[in-house]
Coordinates of C-alpha atoms in Angstrom, one line a residue:
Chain A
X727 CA -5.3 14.5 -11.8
X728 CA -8.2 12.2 -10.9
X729 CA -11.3 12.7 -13.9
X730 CA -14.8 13.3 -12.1
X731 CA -16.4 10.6 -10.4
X732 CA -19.5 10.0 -7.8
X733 CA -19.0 8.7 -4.9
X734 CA -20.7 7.0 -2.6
X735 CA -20.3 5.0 0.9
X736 CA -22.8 2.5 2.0
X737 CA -23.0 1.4 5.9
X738 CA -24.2 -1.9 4.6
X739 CA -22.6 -5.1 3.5
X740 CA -25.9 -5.5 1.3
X741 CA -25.9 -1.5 0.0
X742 CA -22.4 -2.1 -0.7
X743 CA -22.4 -5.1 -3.4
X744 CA -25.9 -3.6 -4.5
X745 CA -24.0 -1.0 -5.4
X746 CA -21.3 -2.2 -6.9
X747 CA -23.6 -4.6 -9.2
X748 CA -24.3 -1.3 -11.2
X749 CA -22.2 -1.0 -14.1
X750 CA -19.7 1.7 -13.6
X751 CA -18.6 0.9 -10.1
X752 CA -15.5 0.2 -8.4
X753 CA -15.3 -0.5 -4.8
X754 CA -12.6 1.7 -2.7
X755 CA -11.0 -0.2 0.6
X756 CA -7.5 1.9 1.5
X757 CA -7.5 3.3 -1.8
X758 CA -3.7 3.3 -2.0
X759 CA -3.8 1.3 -5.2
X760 CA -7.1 3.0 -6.9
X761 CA -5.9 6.6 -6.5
X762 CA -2.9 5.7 -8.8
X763 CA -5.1 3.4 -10.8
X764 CA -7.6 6.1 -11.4
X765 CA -5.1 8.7 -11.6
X766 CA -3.3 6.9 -14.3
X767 CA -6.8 6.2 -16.3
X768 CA -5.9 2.1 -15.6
X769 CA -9.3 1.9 -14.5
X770 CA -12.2 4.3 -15.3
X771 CA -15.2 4.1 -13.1
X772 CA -17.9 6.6 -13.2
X773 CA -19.1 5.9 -9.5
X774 CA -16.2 5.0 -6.4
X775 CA -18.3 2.5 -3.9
X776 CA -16.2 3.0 -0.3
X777 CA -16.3 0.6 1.3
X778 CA -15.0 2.1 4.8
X779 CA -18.2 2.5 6.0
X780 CA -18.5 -0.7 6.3
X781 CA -17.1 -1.5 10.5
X782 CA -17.9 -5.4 10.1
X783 CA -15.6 -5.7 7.6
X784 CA -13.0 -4.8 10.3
X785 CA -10.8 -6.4 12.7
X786 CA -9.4 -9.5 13.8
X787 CA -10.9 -12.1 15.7
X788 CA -10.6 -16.0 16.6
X789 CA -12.7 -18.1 15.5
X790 CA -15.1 -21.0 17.0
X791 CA -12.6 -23.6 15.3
X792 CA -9.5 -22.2 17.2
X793 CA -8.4 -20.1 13.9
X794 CA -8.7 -15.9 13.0
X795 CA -11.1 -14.5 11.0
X796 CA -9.1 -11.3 9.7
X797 CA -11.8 -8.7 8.0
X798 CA -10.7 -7.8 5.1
X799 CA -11.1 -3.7 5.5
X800 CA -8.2 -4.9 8.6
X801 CA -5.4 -2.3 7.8
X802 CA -1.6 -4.0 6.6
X803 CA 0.1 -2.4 9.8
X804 CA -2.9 -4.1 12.0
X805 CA -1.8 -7.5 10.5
X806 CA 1.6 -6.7 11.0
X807 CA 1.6 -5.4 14.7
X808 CA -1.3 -8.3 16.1
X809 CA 0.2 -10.6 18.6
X810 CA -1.4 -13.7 17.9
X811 CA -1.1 -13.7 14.3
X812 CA 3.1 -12.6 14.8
X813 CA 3.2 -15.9 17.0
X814 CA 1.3 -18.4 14.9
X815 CA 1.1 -17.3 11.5
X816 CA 4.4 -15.7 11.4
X817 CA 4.6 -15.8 7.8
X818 CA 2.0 -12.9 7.5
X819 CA 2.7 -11.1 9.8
X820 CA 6.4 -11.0 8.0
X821 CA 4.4 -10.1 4.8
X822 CA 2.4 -7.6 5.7
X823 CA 5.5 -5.8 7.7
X824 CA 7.7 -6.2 4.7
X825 CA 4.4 -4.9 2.3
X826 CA 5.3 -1.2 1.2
X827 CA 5.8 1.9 3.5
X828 CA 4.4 2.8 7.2
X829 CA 2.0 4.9 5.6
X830 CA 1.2 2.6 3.2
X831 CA 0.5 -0.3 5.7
X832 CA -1.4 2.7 7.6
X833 CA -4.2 2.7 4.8
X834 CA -3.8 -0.6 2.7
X835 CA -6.3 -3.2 3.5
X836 CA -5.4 -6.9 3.7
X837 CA -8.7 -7.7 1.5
X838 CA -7.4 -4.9 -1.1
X839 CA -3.8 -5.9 -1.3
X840 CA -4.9 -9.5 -2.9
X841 CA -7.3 -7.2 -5.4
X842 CA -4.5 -5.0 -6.0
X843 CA -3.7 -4.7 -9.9
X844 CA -0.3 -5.6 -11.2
X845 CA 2.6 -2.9 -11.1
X846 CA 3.8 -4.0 -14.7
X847 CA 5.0 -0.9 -16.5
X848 CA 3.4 -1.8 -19.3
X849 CA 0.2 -2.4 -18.0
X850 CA 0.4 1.3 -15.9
X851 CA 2.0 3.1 -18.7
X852 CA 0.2 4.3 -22.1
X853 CA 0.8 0.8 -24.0
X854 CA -2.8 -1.1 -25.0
X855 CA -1.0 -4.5 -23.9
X856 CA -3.2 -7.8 -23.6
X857 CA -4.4 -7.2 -19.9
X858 CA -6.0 -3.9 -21.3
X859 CA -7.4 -5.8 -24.3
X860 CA -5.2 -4.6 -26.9
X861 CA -2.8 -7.5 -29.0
X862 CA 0.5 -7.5 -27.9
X863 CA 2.1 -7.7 -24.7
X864 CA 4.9 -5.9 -24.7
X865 CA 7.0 -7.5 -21.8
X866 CA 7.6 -10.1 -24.0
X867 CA 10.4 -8.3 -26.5
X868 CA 10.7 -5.0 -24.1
X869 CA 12.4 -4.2 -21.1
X870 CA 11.3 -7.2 -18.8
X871 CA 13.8 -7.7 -15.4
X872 CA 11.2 -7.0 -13.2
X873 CA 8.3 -9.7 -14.8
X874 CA 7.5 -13.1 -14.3
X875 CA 9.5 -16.3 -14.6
X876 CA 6.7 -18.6 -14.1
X877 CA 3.5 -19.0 -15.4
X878 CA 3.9 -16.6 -18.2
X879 CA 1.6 -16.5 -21.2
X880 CA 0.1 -14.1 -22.8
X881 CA 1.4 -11.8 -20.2
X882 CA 4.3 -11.7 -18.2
X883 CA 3.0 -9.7 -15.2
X884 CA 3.9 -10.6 -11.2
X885 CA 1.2 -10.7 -8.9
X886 CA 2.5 -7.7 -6.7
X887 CA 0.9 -8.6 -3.5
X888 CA 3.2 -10.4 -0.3
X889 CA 0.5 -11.0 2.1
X890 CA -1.2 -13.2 -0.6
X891 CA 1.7 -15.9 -1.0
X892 CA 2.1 -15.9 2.5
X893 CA -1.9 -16.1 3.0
X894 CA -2.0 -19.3 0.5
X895 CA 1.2 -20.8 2.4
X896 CA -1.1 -20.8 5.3
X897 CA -3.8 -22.6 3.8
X898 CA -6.2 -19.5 4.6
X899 CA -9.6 -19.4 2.4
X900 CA -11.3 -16.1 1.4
X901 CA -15.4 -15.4 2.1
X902 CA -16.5 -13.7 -1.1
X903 CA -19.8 -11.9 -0.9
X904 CA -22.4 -10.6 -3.6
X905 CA -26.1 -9.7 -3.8
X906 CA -27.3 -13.2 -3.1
X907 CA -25.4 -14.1 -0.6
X908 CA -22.0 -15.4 0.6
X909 CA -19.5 -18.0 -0.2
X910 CA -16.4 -19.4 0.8
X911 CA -13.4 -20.5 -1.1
X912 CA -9.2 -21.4 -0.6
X913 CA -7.3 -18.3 -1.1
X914 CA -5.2 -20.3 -3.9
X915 CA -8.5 -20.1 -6.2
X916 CA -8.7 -16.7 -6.0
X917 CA -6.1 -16.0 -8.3
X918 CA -6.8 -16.3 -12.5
X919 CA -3.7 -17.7 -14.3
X920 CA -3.5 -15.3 -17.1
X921 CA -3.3 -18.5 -20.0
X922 CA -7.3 -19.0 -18.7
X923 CA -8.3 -15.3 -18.8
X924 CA -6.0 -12.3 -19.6
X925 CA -7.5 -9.3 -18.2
X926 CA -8.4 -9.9 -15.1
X927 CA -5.9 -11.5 -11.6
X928 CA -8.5 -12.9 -9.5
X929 CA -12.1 -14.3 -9.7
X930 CA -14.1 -11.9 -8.7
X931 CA -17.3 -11.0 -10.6
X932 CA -19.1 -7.0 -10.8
X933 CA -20.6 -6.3 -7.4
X934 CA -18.4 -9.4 -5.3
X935 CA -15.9 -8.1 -3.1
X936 CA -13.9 -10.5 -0.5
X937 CA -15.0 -9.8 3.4
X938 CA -13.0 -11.8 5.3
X939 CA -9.8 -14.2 5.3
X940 CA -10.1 -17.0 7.3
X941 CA -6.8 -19.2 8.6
X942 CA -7.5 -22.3 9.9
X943 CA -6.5 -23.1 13.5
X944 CA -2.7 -23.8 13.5
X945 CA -1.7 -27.3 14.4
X946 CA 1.4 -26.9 17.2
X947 CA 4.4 -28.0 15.0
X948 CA 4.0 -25.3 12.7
X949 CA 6.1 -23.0 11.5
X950 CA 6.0 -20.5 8.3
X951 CA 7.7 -17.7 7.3
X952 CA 8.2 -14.9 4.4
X953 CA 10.9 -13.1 3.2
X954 CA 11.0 -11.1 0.2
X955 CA 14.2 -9.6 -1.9
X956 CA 13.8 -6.1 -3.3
X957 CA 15.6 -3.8 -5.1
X958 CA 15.7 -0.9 -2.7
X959 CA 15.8 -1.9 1.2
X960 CA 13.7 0.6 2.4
X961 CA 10.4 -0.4 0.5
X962 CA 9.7 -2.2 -2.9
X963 CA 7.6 -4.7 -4.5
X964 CA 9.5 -8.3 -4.1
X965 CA 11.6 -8.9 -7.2
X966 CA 11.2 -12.6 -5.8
X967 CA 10.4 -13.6 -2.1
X968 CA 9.0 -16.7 -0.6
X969 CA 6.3 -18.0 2.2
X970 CA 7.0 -21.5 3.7
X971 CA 4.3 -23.0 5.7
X972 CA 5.9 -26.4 7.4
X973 CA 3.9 -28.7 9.4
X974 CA 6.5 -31.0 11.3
X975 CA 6.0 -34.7 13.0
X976 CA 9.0 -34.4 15.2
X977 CA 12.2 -33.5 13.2
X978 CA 10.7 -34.2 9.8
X979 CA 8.5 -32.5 7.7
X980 CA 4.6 -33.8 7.5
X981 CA 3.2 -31.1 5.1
X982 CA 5.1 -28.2 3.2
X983 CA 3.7 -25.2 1.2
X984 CA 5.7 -23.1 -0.3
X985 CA 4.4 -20.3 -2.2
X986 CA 6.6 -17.9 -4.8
X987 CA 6.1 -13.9 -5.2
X988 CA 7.2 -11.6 -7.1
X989 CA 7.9 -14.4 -9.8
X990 CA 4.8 -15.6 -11.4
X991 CA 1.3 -13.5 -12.5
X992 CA -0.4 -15.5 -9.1
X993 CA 1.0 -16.5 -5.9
X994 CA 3.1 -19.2 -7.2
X995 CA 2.9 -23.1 -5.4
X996 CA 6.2 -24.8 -6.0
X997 CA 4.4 -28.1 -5.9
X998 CA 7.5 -29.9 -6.8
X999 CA 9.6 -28.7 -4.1
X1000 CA 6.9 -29.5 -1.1
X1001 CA 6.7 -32.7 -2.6
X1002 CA 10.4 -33.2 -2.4
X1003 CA 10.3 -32.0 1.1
X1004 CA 7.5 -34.0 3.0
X1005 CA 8.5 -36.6 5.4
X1006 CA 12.0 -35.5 4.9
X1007 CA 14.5 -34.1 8.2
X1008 CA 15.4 -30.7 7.1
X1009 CA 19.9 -31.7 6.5
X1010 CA 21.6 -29.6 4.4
X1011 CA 21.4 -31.9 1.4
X1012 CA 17.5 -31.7 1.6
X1013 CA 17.2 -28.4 1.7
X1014 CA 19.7 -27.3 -0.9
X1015 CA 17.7 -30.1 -3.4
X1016 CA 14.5 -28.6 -2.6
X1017 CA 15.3 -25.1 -3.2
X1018 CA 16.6 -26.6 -6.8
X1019 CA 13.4 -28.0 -7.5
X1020 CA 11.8 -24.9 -6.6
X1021 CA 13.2 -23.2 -9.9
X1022 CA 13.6 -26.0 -12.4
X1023 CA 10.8 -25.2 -14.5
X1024 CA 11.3 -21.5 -14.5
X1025 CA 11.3 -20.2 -17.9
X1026 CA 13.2 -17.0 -18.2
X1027 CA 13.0 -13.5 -20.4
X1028 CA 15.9 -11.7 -21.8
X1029 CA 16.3 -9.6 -19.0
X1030 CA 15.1 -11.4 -15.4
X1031 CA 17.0 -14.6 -15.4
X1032 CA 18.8 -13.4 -12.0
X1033 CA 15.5 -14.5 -10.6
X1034 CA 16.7 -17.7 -10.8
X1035 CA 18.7 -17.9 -8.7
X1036 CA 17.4 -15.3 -5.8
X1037 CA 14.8 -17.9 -5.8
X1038 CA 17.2 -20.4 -5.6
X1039 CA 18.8 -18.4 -2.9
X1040 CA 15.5 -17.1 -0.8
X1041 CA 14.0 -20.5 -0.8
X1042 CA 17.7 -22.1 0.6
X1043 CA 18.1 -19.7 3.1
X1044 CA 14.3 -19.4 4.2
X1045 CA 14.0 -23.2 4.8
X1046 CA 17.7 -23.2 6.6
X1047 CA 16.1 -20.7 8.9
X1048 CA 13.0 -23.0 9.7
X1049 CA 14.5 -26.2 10.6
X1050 CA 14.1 -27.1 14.3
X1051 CA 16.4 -26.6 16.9
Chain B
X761 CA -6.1 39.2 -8.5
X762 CA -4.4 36.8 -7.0
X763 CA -4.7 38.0 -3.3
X764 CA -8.6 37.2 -3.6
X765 CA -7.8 33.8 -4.4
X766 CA -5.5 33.0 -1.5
X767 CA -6.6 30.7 1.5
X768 CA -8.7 32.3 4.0
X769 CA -5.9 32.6 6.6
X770 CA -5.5 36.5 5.9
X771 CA -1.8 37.0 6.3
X772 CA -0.8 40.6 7.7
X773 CA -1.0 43.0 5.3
X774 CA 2.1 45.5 5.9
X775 CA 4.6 44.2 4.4
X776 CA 4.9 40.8 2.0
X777 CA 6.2 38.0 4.2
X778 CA 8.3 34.9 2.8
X779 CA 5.6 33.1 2.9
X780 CA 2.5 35.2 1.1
X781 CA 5.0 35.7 -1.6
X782 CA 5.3 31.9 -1.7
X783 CA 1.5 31.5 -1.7
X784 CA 1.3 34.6 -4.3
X785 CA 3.5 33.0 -6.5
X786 CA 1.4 29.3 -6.3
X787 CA -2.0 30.8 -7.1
X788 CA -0.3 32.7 -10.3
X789 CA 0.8 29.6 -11.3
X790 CA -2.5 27.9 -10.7
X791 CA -4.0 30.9 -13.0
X792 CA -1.9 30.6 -15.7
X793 CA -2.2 27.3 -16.0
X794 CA -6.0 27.7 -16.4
X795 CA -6.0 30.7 -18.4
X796 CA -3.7 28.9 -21.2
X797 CA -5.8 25.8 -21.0
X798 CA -3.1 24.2 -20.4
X799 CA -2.9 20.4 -18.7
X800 CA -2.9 21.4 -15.0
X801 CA 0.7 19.8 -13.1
X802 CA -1.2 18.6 -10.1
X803 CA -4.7 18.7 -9.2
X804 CA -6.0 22.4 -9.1
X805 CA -8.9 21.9 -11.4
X806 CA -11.4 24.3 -10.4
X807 CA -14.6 23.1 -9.5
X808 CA -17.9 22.6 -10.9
X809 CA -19.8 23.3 -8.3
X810 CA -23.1 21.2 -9.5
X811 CA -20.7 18.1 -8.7
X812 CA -20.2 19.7 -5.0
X813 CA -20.7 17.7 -1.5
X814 CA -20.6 19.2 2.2
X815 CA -17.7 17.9 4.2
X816 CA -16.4 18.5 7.5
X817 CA -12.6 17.9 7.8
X818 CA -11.3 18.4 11.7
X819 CA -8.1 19.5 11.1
X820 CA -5.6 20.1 14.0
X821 CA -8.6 20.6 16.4
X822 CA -10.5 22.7 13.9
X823 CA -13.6 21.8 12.7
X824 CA -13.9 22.7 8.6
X825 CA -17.2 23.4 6.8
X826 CA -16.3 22.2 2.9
X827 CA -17.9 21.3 -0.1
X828 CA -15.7 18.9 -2.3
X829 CA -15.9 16.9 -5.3
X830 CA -15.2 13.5 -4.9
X831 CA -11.9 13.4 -6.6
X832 CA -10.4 15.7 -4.9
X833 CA -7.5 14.7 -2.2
X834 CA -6.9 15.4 1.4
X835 CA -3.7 16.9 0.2
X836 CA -5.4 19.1 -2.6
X837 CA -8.3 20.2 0.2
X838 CA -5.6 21.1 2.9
X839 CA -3.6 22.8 0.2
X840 CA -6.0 24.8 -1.9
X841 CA -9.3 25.4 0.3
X842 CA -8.1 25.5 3.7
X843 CA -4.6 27.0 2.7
X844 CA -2.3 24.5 4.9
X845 CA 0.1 24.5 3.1
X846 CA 2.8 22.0 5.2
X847 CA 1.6 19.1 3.1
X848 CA 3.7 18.9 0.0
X849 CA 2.4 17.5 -3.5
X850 CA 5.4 15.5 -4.3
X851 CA 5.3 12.5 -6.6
X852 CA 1.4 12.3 -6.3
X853 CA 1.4 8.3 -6.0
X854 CA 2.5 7.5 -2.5
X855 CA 6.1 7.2 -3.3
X856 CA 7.8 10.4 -1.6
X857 CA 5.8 11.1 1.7
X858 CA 5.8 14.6 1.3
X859 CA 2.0 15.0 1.2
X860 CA 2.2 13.2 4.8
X861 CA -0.2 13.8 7.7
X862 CA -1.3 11.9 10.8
X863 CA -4.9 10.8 10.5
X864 CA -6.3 9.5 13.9
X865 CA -2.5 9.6 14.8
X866 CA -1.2 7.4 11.9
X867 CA 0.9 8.7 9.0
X868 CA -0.6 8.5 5.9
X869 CA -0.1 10.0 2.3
X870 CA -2.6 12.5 1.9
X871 CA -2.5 12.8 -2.3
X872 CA -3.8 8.9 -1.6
X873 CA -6.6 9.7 0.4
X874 CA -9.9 11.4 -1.1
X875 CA -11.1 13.8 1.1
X876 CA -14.1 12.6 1.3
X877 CA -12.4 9.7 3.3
X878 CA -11.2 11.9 6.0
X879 CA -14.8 12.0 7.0
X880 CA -15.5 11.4 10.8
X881 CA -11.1 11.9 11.2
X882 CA -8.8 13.9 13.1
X883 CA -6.6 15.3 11.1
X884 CA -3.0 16.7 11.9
X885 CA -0.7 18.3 9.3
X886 CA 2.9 20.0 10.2
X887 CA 0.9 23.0 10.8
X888 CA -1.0 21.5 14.3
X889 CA 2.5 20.5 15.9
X890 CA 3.5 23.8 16.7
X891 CA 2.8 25.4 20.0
X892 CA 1.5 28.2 19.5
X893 CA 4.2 30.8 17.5
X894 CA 7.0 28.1 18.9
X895 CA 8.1 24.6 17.3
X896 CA 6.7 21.3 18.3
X897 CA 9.7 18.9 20.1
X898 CA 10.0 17.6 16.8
X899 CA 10.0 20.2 14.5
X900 CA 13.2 21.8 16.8
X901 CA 15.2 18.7 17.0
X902 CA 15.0 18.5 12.9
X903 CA 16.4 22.2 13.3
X904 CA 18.8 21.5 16.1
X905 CA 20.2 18.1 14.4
X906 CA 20.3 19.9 11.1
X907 CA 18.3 17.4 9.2
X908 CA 17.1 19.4 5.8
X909 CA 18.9 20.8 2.8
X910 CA 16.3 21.8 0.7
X911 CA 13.4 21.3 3.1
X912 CA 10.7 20.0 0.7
X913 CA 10.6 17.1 2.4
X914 CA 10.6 18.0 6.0
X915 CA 7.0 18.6 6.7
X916 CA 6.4 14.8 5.8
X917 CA 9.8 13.9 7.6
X918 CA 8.4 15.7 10.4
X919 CA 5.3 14.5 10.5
X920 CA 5.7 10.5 10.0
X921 CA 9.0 11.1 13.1
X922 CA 5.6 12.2 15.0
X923 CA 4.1 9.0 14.2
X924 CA 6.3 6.9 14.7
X925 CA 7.0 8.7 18.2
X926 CA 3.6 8.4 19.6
X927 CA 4.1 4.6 18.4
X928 CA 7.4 3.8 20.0
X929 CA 8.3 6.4 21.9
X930 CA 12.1 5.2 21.9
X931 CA 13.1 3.7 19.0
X932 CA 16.2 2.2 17.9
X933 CA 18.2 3.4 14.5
X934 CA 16.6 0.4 13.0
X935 CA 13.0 1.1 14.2
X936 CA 13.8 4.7 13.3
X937 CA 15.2 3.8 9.9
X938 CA 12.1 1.1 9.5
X939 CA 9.3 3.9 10.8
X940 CA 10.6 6.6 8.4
X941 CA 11.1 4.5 5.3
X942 CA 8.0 5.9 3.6
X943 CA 9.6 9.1 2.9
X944 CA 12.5 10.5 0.8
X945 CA 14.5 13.0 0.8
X946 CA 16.2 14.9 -2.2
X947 CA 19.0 16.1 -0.7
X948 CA 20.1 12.9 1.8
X949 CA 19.8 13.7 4.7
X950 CA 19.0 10.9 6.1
X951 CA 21.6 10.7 8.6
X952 CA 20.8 13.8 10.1
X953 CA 17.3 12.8 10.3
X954 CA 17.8 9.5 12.1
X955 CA 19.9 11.9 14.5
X956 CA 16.7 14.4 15.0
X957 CA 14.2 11.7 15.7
X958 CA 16.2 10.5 18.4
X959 CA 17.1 13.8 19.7
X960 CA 13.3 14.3 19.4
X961 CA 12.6 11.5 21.5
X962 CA 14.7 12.2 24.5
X963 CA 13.1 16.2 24.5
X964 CA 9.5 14.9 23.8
X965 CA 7.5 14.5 26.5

């Protein structure tokens, strides 16, 4: 059951982060991931700011520079089902259709699903680990198939989130606003490595919440994808996926992201592998070198080496899948 | 006791039906529960009515003068104060989809939405698809087609094959399969229930 809270829900942008400024405060957007949080006692607010009162905050629309401006109250299953962003930024639309269940998608918001906490069991089960500021994080010697491979220290979370990979593959930045005003920064900032700051996965400070993602206008030779590998087809978290963004110049690669989930505590860039990968034609050889590179410096727990090689496997198989006819 | 506590839909009075006995049964537990001070299983706190705010909740057409607390759930208001019972509490984290009801003609897991949220919403449970004392097209084709054991589930089956119906009227077995993946069923039935949504889309009109 839910312990008491207020509640309260502003119709302005400037009500809203006043509000959440007070100590106490939490903002709500879908709410899909602070009912459980609450329920669970993961987080403890005294006062729920919603933030669906807030009708700016909604919707997707282009922008002066040829790009989209997606607000971030914008439901998952609006990402998923827009036109424009299915045909030129393919690889969130994929992410936000392979993002939980239809209902889920139905409430989830795009800006809430890169806020979202992380689905360690650990961290949402009665242990004080590290992220909750206790000593120990218990991933480490436990049961640990479904944590991270990359990036791990202190804590071996995975940032839970698709559309954020696929977001960073994309190149998108995030406007971030708080009681003095507004500011904009790249999406692949917004994420805290937990070896700089344990107990908290993204940058945002009491009373800041993100308003809108912005994706810069797509140049014509792009092409991106995401695909995720899960446990249970239906609907899961990603035991390990991947978003590409390529840019060609004709038949070869100009510029390549590519951005690991379910695999890492943030959106992981697998800088080696889009290094190995520009200027290059897309052969067989290429790719299967690249999608090495993509998991030599993974660094493995007792139980989740398999995500090795699904990585491996994902990345091989994405990139085969992008080459041009 | 216990009648006094039940929802406001008065049932009819000669004789116990199936499902005041049901309802009779829930509000002992409830009871119990709180007599024994025992942790409550879901979320039937009672209230304290200092922490109380007005709400109006349109429900299948119906317009709903509330007070709620904040914490409280769609599913727990439907359930415990306006006695629509359809919606099921399930796993209570948006993992089952038994708790499912259309807002604004969307599924969505009511024990994920505060009621307070509903605000300004239609809202349509299993209860509001029925025509009068008859079925709705999709309701009958889950009977026709077979597609419960144990029928927990069925009101959230039924109600997310509603929403995906007035989203894609004719669906293929992978759309169905895609469109209904946010619930679960027990018993598998799942066959059966791929089977009544496309039996319910060739009888809905």
């Amino acid at each position: 059951m839910i312990p008491k809270i207020a509640y309260a829900r502003p119709h302005s942008l400037k009500e809203a982060v006043k509000e959440l400024s007070a100590p106490g405060t939490i903002a709500h957007a879908g709410g899909t991931d602070l009912l459980g949080c609450l329920r669970d006692g993961i987080v403890t607010p005294e006062k729920v700011i919603s933030l669906s009162g807030l009708s700016d905050l909604k919707g997707i629309a282009r922008t002066g520079d040829g790009g989209l401006r997606i607000g971030a109250l914008t439901t998952l299953a609006e990402v998923a089902d827009d036109h424009v962003i299915n045909e030129q930024f393919t690889a969130l639309a994929e992410a936000a259709a392979s993002a939980a269940s239809p209902q889920l998608r139905n409430q989830g918001t795009l800006g809430g699903n890169l806020c979202q906490r992380p689905r360690c069991w650990y961290f949402r089960g009665e242990f004080h680990c590290r992220r909750k500021g206790g000593e120990i994080c218990f991933a480490m010697n436990g049961r640990n198939e479904f944590h991270c491979i990359f990036g791990g220290q202190n804590c071996f979370i995975v940032h839970p989130s698709d559309s954020a990979p696929a977001l960073v593959a994309l190149e998108a930045r995030v406007r971030i606003a708080n009681s003095r005003g507004t500011r904009t920064i790249p999406l692949d900032s917004f994420f805290v490595d937990p070896a700089k700051d344990v107990t908290r996965e993204n940058i945002l400070r009491p009373g800041e919440i993100i308003t809108e993602i912005l994706l810069p206008a797509p140049v014509t030779q792009m092409r991106s994808s995401y695909r995720k590998a899960r446990a249970r087809g239906a609907w899961d978290f990603a035991l390990s996926g991947v978003a590409i963004g390529l840019r060609f110049n004709g038949k070869r690669v100009d510029q390549a992201r590519i951005v690991l989930s379910g695999v890492a505590p943030i959106p992981w860039r697998a800088v080696e592998t889009e290094q190995a990968l520009a200027g290059k034609i897309l052969d067989g050889e290429t790719v299967a070198r690249a999608a090495e590179s993509a998991v030599r410096s993974a660094e493995p727990l007792s139980d989740n080496a398999y995500k090795i090689h699904l990585t491996q496997g994902i990345v091989h198989e994405s990139l085969m899948a992008l080459r041009p006819e | 006791m216990e009648e006094r506590r039940a929802e406001p839909h008065d049932g009819n009075t000669d004789g116990v039906s199936r499902r005041d006995f049901l309802r009779t049964i829930g509000v002992g537990t409830l009871e119990a529960a709180v007599l024994s001070a025992a942790p409550l299983p879901s979320e039937g706190a009672p209230a304290h009515t200092g922490d109380l705010v007005p709400l109006v909740l349109t429900v299948n057409g119906r317009r709903n003068a509330l007070e709620v607390e904040p914490r409280w759930t769609l599913l727990y208001v439907l359930r415990e104060k306006l006695g629509l019972t359809g919606a099921k509490p399930g796993c209570e984290r948006g993992e089952c989809g038994a708790c499912t009801v259309l807002i604004d003609g969307k599924p969505r897991y009511s024990c994920l939405t505060l009621a307070l949220e509903a605000d300004g919403h239609e809202i349509t449970t299993v209860e509001g698809l029925m025509q009068g004392e008859k079925l709705g097209q999709v309701q009958e084709a889950f009977v026709q087609e077979d597609a419960f054991q144990c029928g927990f589930c069925t009101p959230g089956q039924v109600i997310s094959a509603e929403g995906l119906l007035r989203k894609t009227p004719h669906p293929g077995v992978a759309e169905i399969r895609h469109g209904m993946s946010g619930n679960l069923c027990r018993c598998g039935a799942y066959d059966h229930i791929v089977k009544a949504v496309q039996h319910a889309s060739e009888i809905r009109k």
